[in-house]
XYZ file of C-alpha atoms in Angstrom:
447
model
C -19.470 15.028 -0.377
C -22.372 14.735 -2.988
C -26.059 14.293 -2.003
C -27.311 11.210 -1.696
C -30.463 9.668 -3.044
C -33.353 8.685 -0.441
C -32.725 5.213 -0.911
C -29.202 5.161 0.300
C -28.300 4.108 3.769
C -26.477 6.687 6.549
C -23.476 5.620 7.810
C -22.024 8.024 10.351
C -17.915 8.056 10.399
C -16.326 9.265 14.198
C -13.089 9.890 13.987
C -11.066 12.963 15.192
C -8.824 12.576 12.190
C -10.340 14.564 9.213
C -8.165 12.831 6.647
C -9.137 9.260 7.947
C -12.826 10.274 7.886
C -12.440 11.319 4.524
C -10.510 8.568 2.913
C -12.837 6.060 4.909
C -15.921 7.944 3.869
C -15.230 8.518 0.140
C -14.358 4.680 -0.034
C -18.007 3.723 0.799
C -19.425 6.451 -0.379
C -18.677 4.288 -3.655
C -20.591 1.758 -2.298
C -23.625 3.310 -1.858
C -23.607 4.944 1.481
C -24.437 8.430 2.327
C -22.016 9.615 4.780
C -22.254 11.931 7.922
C -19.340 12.801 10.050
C -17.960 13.825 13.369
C -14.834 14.175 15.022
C -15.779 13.846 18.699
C -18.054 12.137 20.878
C -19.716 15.163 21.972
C -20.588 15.942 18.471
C -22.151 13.128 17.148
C -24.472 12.993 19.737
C -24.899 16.379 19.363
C -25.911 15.463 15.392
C -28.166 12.360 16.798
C -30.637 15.103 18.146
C -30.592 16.099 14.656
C -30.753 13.025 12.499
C -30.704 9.435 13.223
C -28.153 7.599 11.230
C -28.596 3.581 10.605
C -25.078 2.883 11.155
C -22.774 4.519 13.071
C -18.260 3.302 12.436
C -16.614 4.719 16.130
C -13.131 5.218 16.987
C -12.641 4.319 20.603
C -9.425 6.258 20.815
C -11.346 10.376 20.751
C -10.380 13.441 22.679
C -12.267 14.029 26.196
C -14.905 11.621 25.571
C -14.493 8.168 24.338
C -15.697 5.672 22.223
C -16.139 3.200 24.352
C -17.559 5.911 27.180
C -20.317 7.252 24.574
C -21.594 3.973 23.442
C -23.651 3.737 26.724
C -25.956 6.955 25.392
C -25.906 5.841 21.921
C -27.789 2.666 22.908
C -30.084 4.261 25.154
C -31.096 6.734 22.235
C -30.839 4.607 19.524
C -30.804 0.936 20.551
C -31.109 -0.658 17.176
C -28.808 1.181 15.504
C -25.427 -0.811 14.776
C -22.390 0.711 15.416
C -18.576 -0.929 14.877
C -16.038 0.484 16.585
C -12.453 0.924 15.487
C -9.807 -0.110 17.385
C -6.131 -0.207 17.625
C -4.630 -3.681 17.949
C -3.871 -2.798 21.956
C -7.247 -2.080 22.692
C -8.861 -5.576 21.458
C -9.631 -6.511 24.397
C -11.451 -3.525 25.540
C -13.268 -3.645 22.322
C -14.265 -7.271 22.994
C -15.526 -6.120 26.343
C -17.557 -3.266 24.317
C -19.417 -5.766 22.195
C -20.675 -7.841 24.939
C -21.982 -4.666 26.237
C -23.952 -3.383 23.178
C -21.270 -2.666 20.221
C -22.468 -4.632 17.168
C -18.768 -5.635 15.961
C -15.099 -4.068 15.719
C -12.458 -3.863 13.562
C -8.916 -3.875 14.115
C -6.577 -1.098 13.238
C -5.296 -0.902 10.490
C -8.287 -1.520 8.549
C -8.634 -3.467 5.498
C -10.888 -2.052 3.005
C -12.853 -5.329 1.925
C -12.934 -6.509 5.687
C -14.653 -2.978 6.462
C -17.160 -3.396 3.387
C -18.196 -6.516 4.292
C -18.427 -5.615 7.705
C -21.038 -2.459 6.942
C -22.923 -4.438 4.229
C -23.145 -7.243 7.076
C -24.933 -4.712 9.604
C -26.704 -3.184 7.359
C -28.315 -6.133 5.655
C -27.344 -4.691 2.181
C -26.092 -7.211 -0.861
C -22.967 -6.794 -2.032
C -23.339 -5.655 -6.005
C -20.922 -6.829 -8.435
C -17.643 -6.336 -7.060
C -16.728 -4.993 -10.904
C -18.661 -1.644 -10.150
C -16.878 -1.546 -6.961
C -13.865 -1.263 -7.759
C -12.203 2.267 -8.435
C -11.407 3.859 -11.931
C -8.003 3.699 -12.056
C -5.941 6.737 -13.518
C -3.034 6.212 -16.139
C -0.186 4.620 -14.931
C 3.294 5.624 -15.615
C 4.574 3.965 -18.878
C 7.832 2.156 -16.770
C 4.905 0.686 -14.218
C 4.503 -3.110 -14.018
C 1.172 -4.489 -12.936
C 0.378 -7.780 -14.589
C 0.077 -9.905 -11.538
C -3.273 -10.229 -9.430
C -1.196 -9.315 -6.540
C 0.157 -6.188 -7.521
C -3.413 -4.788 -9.220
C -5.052 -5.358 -5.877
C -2.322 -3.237 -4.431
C -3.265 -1.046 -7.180
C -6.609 -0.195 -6.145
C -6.072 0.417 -3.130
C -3.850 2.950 -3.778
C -6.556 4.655 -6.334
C -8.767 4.588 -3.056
C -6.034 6.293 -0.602
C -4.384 8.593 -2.875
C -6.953 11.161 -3.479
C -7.056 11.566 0.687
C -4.480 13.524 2.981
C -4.319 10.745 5.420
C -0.882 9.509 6.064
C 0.263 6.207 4.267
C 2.936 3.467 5.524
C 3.858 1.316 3.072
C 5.368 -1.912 4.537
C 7.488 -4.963 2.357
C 11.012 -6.552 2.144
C 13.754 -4.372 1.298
C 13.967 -4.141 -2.461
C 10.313 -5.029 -3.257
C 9.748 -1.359 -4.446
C 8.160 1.169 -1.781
C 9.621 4.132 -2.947
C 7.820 3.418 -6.676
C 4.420 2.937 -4.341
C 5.000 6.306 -2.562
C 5.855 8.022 -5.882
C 2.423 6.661 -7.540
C 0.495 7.974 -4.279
C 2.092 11.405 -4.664
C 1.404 11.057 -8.545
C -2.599 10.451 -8.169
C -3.191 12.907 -5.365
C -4.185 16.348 -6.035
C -0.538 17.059 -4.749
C 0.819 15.714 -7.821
C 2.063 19.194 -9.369
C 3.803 20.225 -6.157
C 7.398 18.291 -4.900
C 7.252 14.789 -3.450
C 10.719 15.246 -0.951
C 12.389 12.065 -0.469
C 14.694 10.690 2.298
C 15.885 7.509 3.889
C 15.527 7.329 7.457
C 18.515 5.339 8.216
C 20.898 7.701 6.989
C 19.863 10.868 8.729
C 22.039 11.835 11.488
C 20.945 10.997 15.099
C 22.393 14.554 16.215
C 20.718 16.378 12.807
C 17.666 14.498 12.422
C 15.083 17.149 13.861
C 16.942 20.263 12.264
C 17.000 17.893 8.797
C 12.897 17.359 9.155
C 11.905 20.571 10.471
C 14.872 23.227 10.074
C 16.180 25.187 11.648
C 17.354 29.362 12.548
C 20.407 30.848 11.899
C 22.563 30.408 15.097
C 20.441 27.415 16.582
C 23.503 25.479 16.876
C 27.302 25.461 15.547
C 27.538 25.551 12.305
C 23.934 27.053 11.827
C 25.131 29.478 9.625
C 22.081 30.352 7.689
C 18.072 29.674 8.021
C 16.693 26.250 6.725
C 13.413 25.154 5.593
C 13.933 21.369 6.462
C 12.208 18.492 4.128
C 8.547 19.209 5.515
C 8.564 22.584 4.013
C 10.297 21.972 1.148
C 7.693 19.461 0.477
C 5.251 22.537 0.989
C 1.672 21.651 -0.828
C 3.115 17.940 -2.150
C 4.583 14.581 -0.166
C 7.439 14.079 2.056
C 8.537 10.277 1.643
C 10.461 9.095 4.932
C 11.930 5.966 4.074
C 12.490 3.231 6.569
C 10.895 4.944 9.390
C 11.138 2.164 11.890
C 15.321 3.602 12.148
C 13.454 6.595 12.594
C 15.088 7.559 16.671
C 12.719 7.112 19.955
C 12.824 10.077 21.441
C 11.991 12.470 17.706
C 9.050 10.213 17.175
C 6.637 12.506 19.340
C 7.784 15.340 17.498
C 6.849 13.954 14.400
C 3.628 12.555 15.990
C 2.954 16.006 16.989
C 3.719 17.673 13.318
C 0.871 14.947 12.068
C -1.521 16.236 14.457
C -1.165 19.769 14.251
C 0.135 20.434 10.409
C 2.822 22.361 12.319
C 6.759 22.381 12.793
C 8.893 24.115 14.416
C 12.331 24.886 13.324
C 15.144 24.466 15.634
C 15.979 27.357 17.608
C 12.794 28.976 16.794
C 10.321 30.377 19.230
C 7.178 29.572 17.529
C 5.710 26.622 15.045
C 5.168 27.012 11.399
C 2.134 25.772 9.756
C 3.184 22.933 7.107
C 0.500 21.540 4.254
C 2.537 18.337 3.528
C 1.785 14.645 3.435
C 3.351 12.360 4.869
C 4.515 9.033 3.417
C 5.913 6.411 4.745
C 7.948 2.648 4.327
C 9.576 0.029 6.358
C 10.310 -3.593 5.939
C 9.848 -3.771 9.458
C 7.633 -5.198 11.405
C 6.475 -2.309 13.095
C 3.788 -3.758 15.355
C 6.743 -5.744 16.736
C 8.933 -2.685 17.127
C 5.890 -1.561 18.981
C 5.338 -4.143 21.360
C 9.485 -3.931 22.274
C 9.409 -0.117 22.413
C 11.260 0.527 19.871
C 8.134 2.730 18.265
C 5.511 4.702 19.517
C 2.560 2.928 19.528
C 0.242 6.032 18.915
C 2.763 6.886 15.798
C 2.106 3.456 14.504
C -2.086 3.827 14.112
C -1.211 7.669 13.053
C 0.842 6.833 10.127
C -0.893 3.231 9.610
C -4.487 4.132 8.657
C -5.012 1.372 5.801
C -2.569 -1.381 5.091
C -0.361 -0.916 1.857
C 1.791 -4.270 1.816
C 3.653 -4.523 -1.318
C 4.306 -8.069 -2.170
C 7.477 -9.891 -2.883
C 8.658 -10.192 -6.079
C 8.107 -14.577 -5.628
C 4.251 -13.024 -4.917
C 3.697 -11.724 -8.129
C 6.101 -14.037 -10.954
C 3.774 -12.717 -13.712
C 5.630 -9.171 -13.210
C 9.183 -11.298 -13.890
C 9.271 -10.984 -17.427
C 8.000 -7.513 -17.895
C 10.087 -6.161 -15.586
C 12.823 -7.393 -16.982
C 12.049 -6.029 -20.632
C 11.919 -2.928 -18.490
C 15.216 -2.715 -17.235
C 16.678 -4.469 -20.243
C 15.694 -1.304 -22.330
C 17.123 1.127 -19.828
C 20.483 -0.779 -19.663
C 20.853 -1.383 -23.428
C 21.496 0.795 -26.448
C 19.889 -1.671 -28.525
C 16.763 -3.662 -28.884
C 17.319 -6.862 -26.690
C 15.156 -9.751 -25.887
C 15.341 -13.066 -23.693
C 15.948 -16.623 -24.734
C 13.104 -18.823 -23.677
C 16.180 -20.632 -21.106
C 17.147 -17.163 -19.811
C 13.107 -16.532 -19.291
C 12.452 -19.509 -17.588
C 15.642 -19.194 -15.349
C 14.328 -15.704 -14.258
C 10.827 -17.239 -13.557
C 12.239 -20.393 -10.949
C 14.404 -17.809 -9.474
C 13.366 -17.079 -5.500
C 14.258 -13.579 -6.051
C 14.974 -12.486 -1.804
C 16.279 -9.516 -3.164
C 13.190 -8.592 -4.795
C 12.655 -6.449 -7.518
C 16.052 -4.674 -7.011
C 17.948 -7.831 -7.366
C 16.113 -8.488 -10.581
C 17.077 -4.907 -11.784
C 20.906 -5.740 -11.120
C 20.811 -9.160 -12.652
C 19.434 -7.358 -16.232
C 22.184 -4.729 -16.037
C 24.285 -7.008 -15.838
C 23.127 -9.031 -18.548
C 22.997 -6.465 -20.829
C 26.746 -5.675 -20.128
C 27.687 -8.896 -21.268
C 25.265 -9.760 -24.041
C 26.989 -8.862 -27.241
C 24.415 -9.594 -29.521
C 20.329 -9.334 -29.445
C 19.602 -11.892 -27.459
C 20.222 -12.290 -23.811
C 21.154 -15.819 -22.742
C 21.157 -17.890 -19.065
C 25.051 -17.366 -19.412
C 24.914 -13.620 -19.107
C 22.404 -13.587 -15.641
C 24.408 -14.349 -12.841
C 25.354 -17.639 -11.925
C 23.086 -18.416 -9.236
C 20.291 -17.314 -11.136
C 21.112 -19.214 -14.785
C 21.180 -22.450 -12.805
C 17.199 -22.133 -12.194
C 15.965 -23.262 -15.579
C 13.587 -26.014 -14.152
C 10.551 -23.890 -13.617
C 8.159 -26.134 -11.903
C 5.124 -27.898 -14.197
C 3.395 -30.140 -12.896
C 0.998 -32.976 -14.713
C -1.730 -32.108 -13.167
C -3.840 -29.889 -11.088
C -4.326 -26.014 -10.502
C -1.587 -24.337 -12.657
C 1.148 -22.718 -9.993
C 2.113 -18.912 -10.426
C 5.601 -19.954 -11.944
C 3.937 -22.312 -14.487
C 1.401 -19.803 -16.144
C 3.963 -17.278 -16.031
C 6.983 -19.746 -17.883
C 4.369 -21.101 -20.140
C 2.921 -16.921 -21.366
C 6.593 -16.157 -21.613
C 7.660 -19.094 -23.562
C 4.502 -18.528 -26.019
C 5.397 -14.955 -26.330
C 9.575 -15.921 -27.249
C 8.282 -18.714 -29.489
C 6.020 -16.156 -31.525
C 3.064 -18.207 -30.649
C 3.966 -21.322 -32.138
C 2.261 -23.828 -29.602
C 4.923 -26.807 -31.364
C 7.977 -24.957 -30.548
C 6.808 -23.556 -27.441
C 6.034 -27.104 -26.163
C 9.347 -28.064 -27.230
C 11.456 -25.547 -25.133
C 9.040 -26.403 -22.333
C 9.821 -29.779 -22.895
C 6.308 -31.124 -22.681
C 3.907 -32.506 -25.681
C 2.105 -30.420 -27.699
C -1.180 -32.056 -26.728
C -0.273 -31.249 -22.823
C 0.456 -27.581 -23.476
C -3.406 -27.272 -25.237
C -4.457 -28.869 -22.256
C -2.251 -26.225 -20.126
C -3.492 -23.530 -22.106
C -7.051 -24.662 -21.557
C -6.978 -24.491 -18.028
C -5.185 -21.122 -17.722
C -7.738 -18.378 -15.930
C -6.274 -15.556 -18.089
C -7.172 -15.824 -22.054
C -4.283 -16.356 -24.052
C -4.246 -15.130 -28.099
C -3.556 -18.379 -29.671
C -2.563 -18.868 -33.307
């Protein structure tokens, strides 16, 4: 990590995890902090002899010695330091315990990245700076990549924060919302990106296969072993492996997995010794996997192993100013021609509840552009259930809703910004829409 300037606070990180020290470290790094690390109890207060740090962010769950059993000698060496400790969601209570005993604060696994800002800024007495500088340079996106809603972007940085890091990621959201786009953007801004990101869906590997599918296997393990295989965590050698749906992922190969995270090593079936692996691992559900946990369905230690920062992608109802664009996206895959939406099929798509997500959107647009015979696509060719929603809701008065500043941008944009006719397909005055417009957050290029 680069040197730090006198001025800057120390923050110590203790964490047996390298790759959860380092993606928690770089992240406030960026804010300022100079960061020391160590991966065991014994070590940091080993390092204490050394230097003092003025804040010190402790996992409670460590080999040997614990958090929660070392923060005795860290306030009898260093009582005014603060120090937060990190806990998984079953150990609340015994985190609770360790604040009325001398821990400053905790924070709940898995950790959100503003929560854990504000928490360090909070004990250190620092002011927060303008969030604009805090906020991560983001690298190119792909050209087929929507992100025009406020939702999405936040997911966005996130992701520019975790990426770089070979900590594992779980990306959780309903079915159809678009994880596997998520995990392919991770994979694209690590420094894994020119090596293969392997991809696989959980719910479709064989119960009886699974461990010879992850890990491989040796000629004659079993019947019909009739050759060596690698297995998807070394074919993913030096890039991703992207397990889909890991909550289907069966009980009793979860420790083996757990136990590849841990020690970067596999071992084939029917082999007498483990292989070292360099592969990260990436994974989705639209689970709830802390339920899943609590009826032992999944391992709880799997859980905080794979769940190191929260990655929630939102619904597609979330994020309405994606609607549009996404649809001009899929329209121009599915159509040999150039194709654009009335300003009834636009606002149909935009009162839609879309519980299918962005994959029921996709579907809706192919089939659109089946049926569309000329340029324009009407409510007629979306599916029925869909064409009926053309009552996006716009009300008089108050905060404008998601679905309104979305209908009215997209109406604008079909009506070539003519305000008159735009008000007209709306079906509101012209002197409303100003007023509309004039309350909109986002600036809007009017004629």
């Amino acid at each position: 990590m680069k040197q730090a300037s006198p001025a800057q606070p120390v923050l110590m990180i203790v964490d047996d995890e390298p790759a959860q020290r380092e993606l928690i470290g770089g992240f406030l790094q960026r804010q300022g902090l100079e960061i020391i690390e160590a991966s065991s109890a014994e070590s940091m207060l080993e390092s204490l002899q050394q230097r003092a740090p003025d804040m010190i962010l402790l996992d409670v769950r460590l080999p040997n010695m614990s958090g929660i059993e070392a923060l005795p000698e860290i306030r009898q060496r260093l009582p005014t330091v603060p120090v937060v400790l990190i806990t998984a969601f079953a150990d609340v209570r015994q985190a609770v315990e360790a604040v009325k005993r001398g821990a400053d604060d905790y924070l709940s696994k898995p950790i959100d990245l503003e929560e854990l800002k504000v928490t360090v800024f909070d004990a250190l007495g620092m002011r927060s700076v303008d969030d604009s500088a805090d906020k991560p340079t983001l690298p190119p996106l792909p050209a087929e990549f929507v992100c025009e809603s406020s939702a999405m972007r936040g997911l966005i940085e996130t992701i520019a924060v975790v990426a770089p890091s070979d900590a594992p990621i779980l990306i959780q959201g309903q079915s159809g919302s678009g994880k596997e786009w998520i995990a392919k953007l991770i994979h694209q801004w690590s420094h894994r990106a020119k090596q293969p990101i392997v991809t696989t869906n959980c719910a479709g590997l064989s119960a009886t296969l699974v461990e010879s599918e992850l890990f491989g296997h040796v000629k004659g393990a079993f019947t019909g072993a009739s050759e060596n295989r690698l297995g998807m965590f070394r074919s993913a050698g030096g890039g991703s492996l992207f397990l889909d749906e890991i909550g289907e992922m069966p009980l009793e190969m979860q420790p083996k997995l757990l136990r590849a995270l841990e020690t970067h090593q596999v071992t084939p079936v029917g082999a007498d010794r483990p292989v070292d692996v360099d592969t990260r691992l990436i994974a989705a559900t639209n689970r709830n996997l802390q339920d899943e946990v609590t009826e032992g369905r999944f391992r709880e230690d799997l859980y905080y192993r794979l769940n190191v920062v929260e990655l929630i992608v939102p619904p597609l109802t979330d994020r309405r100013e994606d609607i549009i664009p996404l649809a001009k996206h899929f329209a121009s895959q599915f159509s040999n021609r150039q194709v654009r939406f009335s300003p009834q099929a636009s606002r149909a798509m935009l009162a839609h509840t879309w519980v299918g997500n962005v994959r029921e959107l996709r579907n809706a647009i192919q089939r659109a552009c089946l049926l569309c015979q000329g340029d324009v696509i009407l409510p007629e060719h979306l599916p029925a259930h869909v064409a009926v929603d053309q009552r996006a809701d716009l009300p008089d008065a108050g905060r404008l809703s998601q679905v309104e500043r979305a209908t009215i941008l997209a109406t604008l944009e079909e009506c070539d910004g003519n305000r008159t006719q735009a008000a007209k397909v709306l079906g509101i005055s012209r002197r409303a829409l100003i007023y509309k417009l004039r309350d909109m957050d986002e600036g809007i290029e009017r004629p």
